[in-house]
Amino acid sequence: MDTPSLSGSAASGGRLLHLHRSGGSSFRRRLRPGGGASEAGTPLGGVSYVSTPIPDDDAFDVGADKYLLAKTYFDCREYRRAAHVLRGQAGRKAVFLRCYALYTAGEKRKEEETIELEGSLGKSNAINQELVALERELSTHRRTGAIDSFGLYLYGIVLRDKDCEGLARTVLVESVNSYPWNWSAWLELQSLCTSSDILNNLNLKNHWMKDFFLASAHLELKMHEEALKRYECLMRVFRCSDYIQAQIATVQYSMRDLDEADMIFEELLRTDPFRVDSMDVYSNLLYAKESSTALSFLAHRVFLTDKYRPESCCIIANYYSLKGQHEKSVLYFQRALKLNRKYLSAWTLMGHEFVELKNTPAAIDAYRRAVDINPRDYRAWYGLGQIYEMMGMPFYGLYYFRKSSYLQPNDARPWNAMAQCYESDQLQMIEEAIKCYERSANSNDTEGIALHQLGKLHSMLGQSEEAAFYYKKDLERIEAEERQGQNFVEALLFLAKYCKNIGRFEEAELYCTKLLDYTGPENETAKIFCKG
Amino acid sequence: MAFEGVCHLLANLVEYCNSSETSYDFAEDEAFNSEIEMSNFMDANIHVRDAIFDKYSKGYAPESHMGEGSSSLVHASTSLHDFDEGIFKAEDNPDCLRSRWQLEAYLNQQADILEKDPSLVPLNSFNATMSQLQALAPELHRVQFLQYLNALTHDDYIAALDNLHRYFDYSAGMQGIFSRSSSSFQDIIVGKYESALLCLGNLHCYFGHPKKALEAFTEAVRVSQMNNDDSCLAYILGAISNLLSKIGMSSTIGTIGSPYSLGNNIGLGTPLSIQQQLLVLLKRSLKRADTLKLTSLVSFDHLSLAKFDLKHVQRPLVSFGPNAYTKLRTCPADVCKNLRLSSHVLTDFGVDGLSASSDNGSFSTSWLRNLSAASNSWCSSSTKSRKVLTNDFDNFHFHAQPSPIPAAVLQLAGSAYLLRATAWEHYGSAPMVRMNSLVYATCFADAASSSELSLAYVKLIQHLAAFKGYSAAFSALKLAEEKFPSTANSHIQLLKMQLLHERALHRGQLKIAQQICDEFGVLSSSVSGVDIELKTEASLRHARTLLAAKQFSQAANVANSLFSTCYKYNMQVENANVLLLLAEIHKNSDNAVLGLPYALASQSFCKSFNLDLLEASATLTLAELWLALGSTHAKRALSLACQSLPMILGHGGMELRARAHIVLAKCHLSDPKFKVTEDPCSVLDPLNQAVEDLQVLEYHEMAAEAYYLKALVYNNLGKLDEREEAAASFREHTIALENPYNEADSLSY
């Protein structure tokens, strides 16, 4: 059956591919009637679900031969031929297949045209030529009621391509309500839910597929806690689902719980060694953890499994990037983007690579494309800000950091970046910088920049009391993490001076003795302090 | 050309040829009579098939089909000719090709319209059109710039900011606003981020964020210095001076915190006052623009300098020793010189045949403009043709023929006239104000933006109100409102409130006056330093209202605090006004001795800023104050009043003239040596004049005074009938003043 675990790849895969699958699945379902109904009975703890409606199919005999022929052509990717065979057929399924074949043919032509006109990464002005006719036909069918859930699904994507998002949402909701197992329809619906308000206002029946949808949509909207809760609920029912496991790992990764996610991914790979879905997330994780051996292993394996999947290309690109071969990395990202032009994270990551290569215009372009695909991608906003900061335009860059921190308010990094802009030589807006650092320190700044900078800025402004407070906190943090370094020395030195000035000599002595452990000029200063 | 490209070309050509014939049939068969077209974006002769576009084109009036046949020919050939530049296919009309050139021409025109009169362009439908264009031509990033302009003119801060950043991110500076004319390869590599910053600064300036705007400009200065972009630097300096002159700031210290701050850039160690900085910046900008031959910027800088000279005393930056001669006066000759020089942009344009492309920058968004000149002949937009109908002054403009002078140049030349009118307003010559405004309204109406044109109208109507009374002014205002809806146009709205307030004060409808004052206060932004002129005017009017209500101490308080604000922001011209008001307050509260120093101070302010009319009126007040001190000073008062008479009778409005006449009469009457019976005409003539003027103005309080004096004179002369008549009129006006009738409709006119 078309459970998420089967078509989960479609979420990140190319659109053509995944549409193809859902078309196939409808057919398979047809051949084994009843399978859905038995699953629909599965109750989930305490929630009453509606029973799954079974669409009343046309009698199998009506044009069955032609339908089979068309289906075969379709599977052979001869779309126009399939549509031609079905001309004049009025059965719902025949209509769906014909329209779907036409749509796919149009999509195919569109892709070809894009490449012919603009090159593979150009922004194309090509459009699916079939959309107008399809919309006209499907809307009549919908009005007369002669349409099944798959037809509605197709109508939904046609509407989406024509930028009628509101209507598209309504139609897709109708589709999933009448036939909940079409995961592709759910995914299209999810891509149209760009804010939690829209999501909450959907009129969905209480089917268990809705839980999958909501979990995934929450993940997409960065409502990580809700997503995790839902997935854990689902995990209790679907115990062996790889898909749910992978999603949980993705959530953990997004919540920056790297170790937990790492464990789940490893487990996943053990049970399903040739998996490519979600593995790009795993590669990002490994990149972030800088574990090059694991990443290398992963890259080599997906390379052998299926090197022409966008995910694979992305994984390989990450691998090269970690090795410092940025040109090659860019090449692979470009390949991933050729395979799927809407591959969001590839755009962002390619932007990072261009930054490494010091190719600022290209980096800006890549980030901008990412942001335009999904305006909620805080990493791309952050990247844009970083570039402008690098170019010596901190004030201009602030706009992007502000966007980034707005999308990820509990992430310390955008706040730190903003603060650094404010305290840059050019702006020197110390007060604002302090505000940003405070915000950063409150949102669990793992890099520990904020506390140190707060101490420094306050001491610059002559507010030694506040400075001492933050330096002390910073000291505690450094000691807890058992790290040492220049920051540690600076904090000690300041505190020693400060305590001495306000007459708390014992404390000052304590700091001085700690300082004595270090070599360098501070050591001498500490000695002088101790004497004086 | 690649094989696929040839295939495309051929296929599309065939379709194009086929369709242009069928669409003609279509139009006749299915009666596409709605003729709604997306103006010149769609072709003039191919009808839009899809009904969806109806909603996009709501804003555009139906277009006339002139030269239909020939334009289609031209069209087909240009699209073939420009094939390499890019092909754009309209979604609804797949057979209709557009060259990039044509699209850009369309964008130019839209930018012009946006700048001229944003209220003509509906925000959402324009955005829809633009996003349509964007979908069809994703590489044409200017569309985003237009969206930015659209959002800006419709006061949508967030959208404007987003679109601005998007535009400059995508074009990565390559389509920077100045790069069109001189786009060497180097420029493209370096990028034009400084122009992004310049636009950002202008955006913040527009929305009234002076600090942010200054930050953006300083960064722009830095980046353009880094990239050796001299022309951009010149523009930035111009923009900064524009900002400094517009927005009240007591000092830049604390706003520009960086070591690169403008103060240090100037090269003087001591921190300068904001006015000094402004002057230095303007001069630098002017010099730079002059060497770079940026004609429009030169003209703009001259205008700004004239504006500066009008209101500020030029002090030398560094004066050595006590002997350094400083003349603490403004110099009208400088103003005139700068105004004259700024108009040279027109002649320069004619002589050099300079294209305005490179010089106009963000002030006029005319980076697009020169493009349209060539292709404008066919794309006479429907909006424009509608304008032709409504604009009375546009009869000469044959709209198939492009104007030989770009609108931006005309605009600059026009603003010189507008500024001239303002200058004469300050110096106090009513006929000159009227003449210059008239010149502007007749000669430059075509190129002017709606706000500037309405300003000219405002000046004319103010003139009417002062010389012909309120009824004439209000009927003119009605006409102006038809042209510029007052909800959209702040100038007209302001004028309406000013007129209403003054009329309410004259009629003694104090509640209404107070109400309008409150409305004034709401109009200005709450951020300190922004809308400073509006705020000044609001509190000035507030003080006047309080004075009329005889709440002297409160009025004095308001005026005092206003004085300190004006002093803080260095608004000396306004100070002259405030001081005069203070003198009036003290005069009316029978504190003539206290009033004298204020009047004298106001007079000296007026002298140093050459505000002749205001000075005359200050002198008049001084005369009144002396008169109030007792009859022994009548002689002195009379000589003062006579001193001010030539100026007042020559240039003053009706109110001022009436006041002068009454003062004259009073001086004579209180002079113990003066005998009415000997020379009744010297008293009665001015009084009659005053009464005449005051009747028109409906100024009850002063009219009552005049009638009272008249009655007294007649009494002395023994003419009882006339006396009774004057007394009756006096009574009438007093009653009218005490019982202001039908207050309800006095907000209407």
Short mmCIF file of C-alpha atoms in Angstrom, two decimals, chain B residues 343-586:
data_model
loop_
_atom_site.label_atom_id
_atom_site.label_comp_id
_atom_site.label_asym_id
_atom_site.label_seq_id
_atom_site.Cartn_x
_atom_site.Cartn_y
_atom_site.Cartn_z
CA SER B 343 18.19 75.85 -14.59
CA HIS B 344 21.23 75.53 -16.76
CA VAL B 345 20.58 71.84 -16.79
CA LEU B 346 18.10 72.53 -19.55
CA THR B 347 20.50 74.42 -21.74
CA ASP B 348 23.29 71.97 -21.04
CA PHE B 349 21.01 69.23 -22.06
CA GLY B 350 20.25 70.96 -25.31
CA VAL B 351 23.86 71.76 -26.10
CA ASP B 352 25.53 68.48 -25.33
CA GLY B 353 22.72 66.25 -26.33
CA LEU B 354 23.54 64.52 -23.09
CA SER B 355 21.44 61.54 -22.39
CA ALA B 356 19.90 61.76 -19.01
CA SER B 357 20.55 58.13 -18.42
CA SER B 358 23.58 58.25 -16.26
CA ASP B 359 22.85 61.29 -14.25
CA ASN B 360 19.46 61.01 -12.77
CA GLY B 361 19.81 58.24 -10.36
CA SER B 362 17.42 57.48 -7.67
CA PHE B 363 16.03 60.96 -7.38
CA SER B 364 13.94 60.58 -10.40
CA THR B 365 14.21 56.87 -11.12
CA SER B 366 15.02 57.85 -14.61
CA TRP B 367 17.59 55.17 -15.05
CA LEU B 368 15.00 53.70 -17.29
CA ARG B 369 13.92 56.77 -19.02
CA ASN B 370 16.25 57.15 -21.92
CA LEU B 371 15.38 53.67 -23.00
CA SER B 372 11.83 54.54 -23.64
CA ALA B 373 12.60 57.52 -25.79
CA ALA B 374 13.22 55.42 -28.84
CA SER B 375 10.40 52.99 -28.50
CA ASN B 376 7.94 55.23 -26.80
CA SER B 377 6.19 56.17 -29.96
CA TRP B 378 4.28 52.98 -30.19
CA CYS B 379 3.73 52.43 -26.54
CA SER B 380 1.69 55.45 -25.70
CA SER B 381 0.05 54.07 -22.67
CA SER B 382 -3.58 54.33 -22.00
CA THR B 383 -2.88 56.02 -18.73
CA LYS B 384 -1.00 58.68 -20.50
CA SER B 385 -3.72 59.24 -22.98
CA ARG B 386 -6.15 59.63 -20.17
CA LYS B 387 -3.87 62.19 -18.67
CA VAL B 388 -3.92 64.04 -21.91
CA LEU B 389 -7.63 64.36 -21.56
CA THR B 390 -7.58 65.61 -18.03
CA ASN B 391 -4.64 67.91 -18.28
CA ASP B 392 -5.68 71.23 -19.70
CA PHE B 393 -2.16 72.34 -20.30
CA ASP B 394 -1.27 69.44 -22.42
CA ASN B 395 -2.93 70.43 -25.62
CA PHE B 396 0.30 70.79 -27.47
CA HIS B 397 1.49 67.38 -26.61
CA PHE B 398 0.99 65.06 -29.47
CA HIS B 399 1.46 61.80 -27.78
CA ALA B 400 2.73 59.79 -30.67
CA GLN B 401 5.76 62.00 -30.63
CA PRO B 402 8.25 61.62 -27.84
CA SER B 403 9.15 64.78 -26.05
CA PRO B 404 12.64 65.94 -26.99
CA ILE B 405 13.50 66.69 -23.39
CA PRO B 406 13.39 63.89 -20.86
CA ALA B 407 10.87 64.38 -18.14
CA ALA B 408 13.52 64.24 -15.44
CA VAL B 409 15.26 67.29 -16.83
CA LEU B 410 12.00 69.11 -17.11
CA GLN B 411 11.22 68.17 -13.55
CA LEU B 412 14.44 69.61 -12.25
CA ALA B 413 13.98 72.76 -14.25
CA GLY B 414 10.47 72.98 -12.90
CA SER B 415 11.52 72.60 -9.31
CA ALA B 416 13.71 75.64 -9.76
CA TYR B 417 10.57 77.64 -10.43
CA LEU B 418 8.80 76.12 -7.48
CA LEU B 419 11.74 76.96 -5.28
CA ARG B 420 11.73 80.47 -6.68
CA ALA B 421 8.13 80.78 -5.61
CA THR B 422 9.05 79.60 -2.13
CA ALA B 423 11.95 82.00 -1.98
CA TRP B 424 9.74 84.94 -2.85
CA GLU B 425 7.26 83.75 -0.31
CA HIS B 426 9.98 84.16 2.27
CA TYR B 427 11.22 87.45 0.95
CA GLY B 428 7.67 88.61 0.82
CA SER B 429 6.76 89.34 -2.73
CA ALA B 430 3.28 88.09 -3.46
CA PRO B 431 3.23 88.80 -7.20
CA MET B 432 6.50 86.94 -7.68
CA VAL B 433 5.16 83.93 -5.79
CA ARG B 434 2.10 83.93 -7.92
CA MET B 435 3.98 84.32 -11.14
CA ASN B 436 6.46 81.54 -10.44
CA SER B 437 3.77 79.13 -9.32
CA LEU B 438 1.80 79.93 -12.42
CA VAL B 439 4.82 79.31 -14.61
CA TYR B 440 5.30 75.99 -12.92
CA ALA B 441 1.69 74.95 -13.21
CA THR B 442 1.47 75.87 -16.86
CA CYS B 443 4.83 74.88 -18.26
CA PHE B 444 5.88 71.94 -16.17
CA ALA B 445 2.60 70.31 -15.29
CA ASP B 446 3.27 67.57 -17.75
CA ALA B 447 6.50 66.37 -16.25
CA ALA B 448 5.75 67.19 -12.65
CA SER B 449 4.96 64.62 -10.04
CA SER B 450 1.59 65.01 -8.47
CA SER B 451 2.98 66.18 -5.15
CA GLU B 452 5.03 68.96 -6.70
CA LEU B 453 2.26 70.07 -8.96
CA SER B 454 -0.13 70.16 -6.05
CA LEU B 455 2.39 72.29 -4.18
CA ALA B 456 2.21 74.86 -6.94
CA TYR B 457 -1.57 74.76 -6.71
CA VAL B 458 -1.35 75.19 -2.96
CA LYS B 459 0.72 78.31 -3.38
CA LEU B 460 -1.74 79.74 -5.84
CA ILE B 461 -4.67 79.00 -3.59
CA GLN B 462 -2.92 80.46 -0.56
CA HIS B 463 -2.37 83.57 -2.59
CA LEU B 464 -6.04 83.65 -3.43
CA ALA B 465 -7.02 83.23 0.21
CA ALA B 466 -4.81 86.11 1.26
CA PHE B 467 -5.93 88.50 -1.46
CA LYS B 468 -9.41 87.45 -2.46
CA GLY B 469 -10.85 85.94 0.69
CA TYR B 470 -11.97 82.50 1.63
CA SER B 471 -14.84 81.91 -0.72
CA ALA B 472 -12.59 82.33 -3.74
CA ALA B 473 -9.93 80.15 -2.16
CA PHE B 474 -12.36 77.41 -1.29
CA SER B 475 -13.87 77.29 -4.74
CA ALA B 476 -10.34 77.00 -6.14
CA LEU B 477 -9.59 74.31 -3.59
CA LYS B 478 -12.58 72.38 -4.79
CA LEU B 479 -11.18 72.37 -8.28
CA ALA B 480 -7.79 71.31 -7.01
CA GLU B 481 -9.36 68.52 -5.01
CA GLU B 482 -10.95 67.15 -8.11
CA LYS B 483 -7.54 66.93 -9.64
CA PHE B 484 -5.79 65.58 -6.58
CA PRO B 485 -8.00 63.65 -4.19
CA SER B 486 -7.23 65.11 -0.78
CA THR B 487 -7.03 61.73 0.87
CA ALA B 488 -4.07 60.85 -1.29
CA ASN B 489 -2.36 64.18 -1.47
CA SER B 490 -0.97 65.55 1.74
CA HIS B 491 -0.32 69.03 0.36
CA ILE B 492 -3.92 69.57 -0.54
CA GLN B 493 -5.11 68.06 2.70
CA LEU B 494 -2.85 70.35 4.63
CA LEU B 495 -3.96 73.38 2.70
CA LYS B 496 -7.57 72.57 3.36
CA MET B 497 -6.93 72.38 7.06
CA GLN B 498 -4.94 75.60 7.05
CA LEU B 499 -7.72 77.47 5.32
CA LEU B 500 -10.37 76.02 7.58
CA HIS B 501 -8.36 76.88 10.65
CA GLU B 502 -7.77 80.44 9.62
CA ARG B 503 -11.37 80.96 8.72
CA ALA B 504 -12.49 79.48 12.03
CA LEU B 505 -10.15 81.82 13.89
CA HIS B 506 -11.44 84.82 12.00
CA ARG B 507 -15.04 83.89 12.52
CA GLY B 508 -14.35 83.22 16.17
CA GLN B 509 -15.32 79.55 16.01
CA LEU B 510 -12.75 78.50 18.54
CA LYS B 511 -13.94 74.98 19.12
CA ILE B 512 -13.57 74.21 15.48
CA ALA B 513 -10.20 75.87 15.37
CA GLN B 514 -9.08 73.70 18.27
CA GLN B 515 -10.43 70.61 16.57
CA ILE B 516 -8.46 71.34 13.43
CA CYS B 517 -5.37 71.97 15.52
CA ASP B 518 -5.72 68.52 17.01
CA GLU B 519 -6.06 67.04 13.57
CA PHE B 520 -2.87 68.81 12.61
CA GLY B 521 -1.08 67.19 15.48
CA VAL B 522 -2.21 63.76 14.37
CA LEU B 523 -0.93 64.23 10.85
CA SER B 524 2.73 64.31 11.75
CA SER B 525 4.78 61.30 12.63
CA SER B 526 5.39 60.60 16.29
CA VAL B 527 9.13 60.10 15.82
CA SER B 528 11.06 63.08 17.03
CA GLY B 529 12.90 64.94 14.34
CA VAL B 530 10.62 63.71 11.57
CA ASP B 531 8.00 65.91 9.94
CA ILE B 532 9.51 68.78 11.79
CA GLU B 533 7.90 71.46 9.66
CA LEU B 534 4.48 70.00 10.15
CA LYS B 535 4.98 69.83 13.88
CA THR B 536 6.13 73.42 14.01
CA GLU B 537 3.12 74.55 12.12
CA ALA B 538 0.82 72.53 14.34
CA SER B 539 2.08 74.10 17.54
CA LEU B 540 2.16 77.54 15.97
CA ARG B 541 -1.49 77.17 15.12
CA HIS B 542 -2.19 75.80 18.56
CA ALA B 543 -0.66 78.88 20.13
CA ARG B 544 -2.71 81.11 17.82
CA THR B 545 -5.90 79.34 18.83
CA LEU B 546 -5.08 79.76 22.49
CA LEU B 547 -4.34 83.42 21.86
CA ALA B 548 -7.70 83.85 20.20
CA ALA B 549 -9.32 82.16 23.18
CA LYS B 550 -7.54 84.69 25.40
CA GLN B 551 -5.66 82.02 27.33
CA PHE B 552 -2.52 84.06 27.24
CA SER B 553 -0.30 82.21 29.65
CA GLN B 554 -0.95 78.90 27.96
CA ALA B 555 -0.39 80.39 24.55
CA ALA B 556 2.88 81.88 25.77
CA ASN B 557 3.92 78.48 27.11
CA VAL B 558 3.27 76.77 23.82
CA ALA B 559 5.07 79.47 21.92
CA ASN B 560 8.03 79.34 24.28
CA SER B 561 8.44 75.61 23.93
CA LEU B 562 8.08 75.97 20.19
CA PHE B 563 10.82 78.54 20.23
CA SER B 564 13.15 76.21 22.06
CA THR B 565 12.45 73.37 19.60
CA CYS B 566 13.08 75.64 16.66
CA TYR B 567 16.24 76.84 18.28
CA LYS B 568 17.36 73.28 18.88
CA TYR B 569 16.84 72.33 15.26
CA ASN B 570 18.30 75.57 14.02
CA MET B 571 15.15 76.75 12.32
CA GLN B 572 15.81 80.46 12.42
CA VAL B 573 13.20 81.50 9.91
CA GLU B 574 10.50 79.84 11.95
CA ASN B 575 11.92 81.55 15.01
CA ALA B 576 11.18 84.94 13.54
CA ASN B 577 7.57 83.86 13.29
CA VAL B 578 7.43 82.49 16.80
CA LEU B 579 8.97 85.62 18.27
CA LEU B 580 6.42 87.75 16.52
CA LEU B 581 3.68 85.55 17.89
CA LEU B 582 5.09 85.97 21.40
CA ALA B 583 5.06 89.71 20.94
CA GLU B 584 1.42 89.50 19.85
CA ILE B 585 0.55 87.42 22.87
CA HIS B 586 2.08 89.95 25.21
#
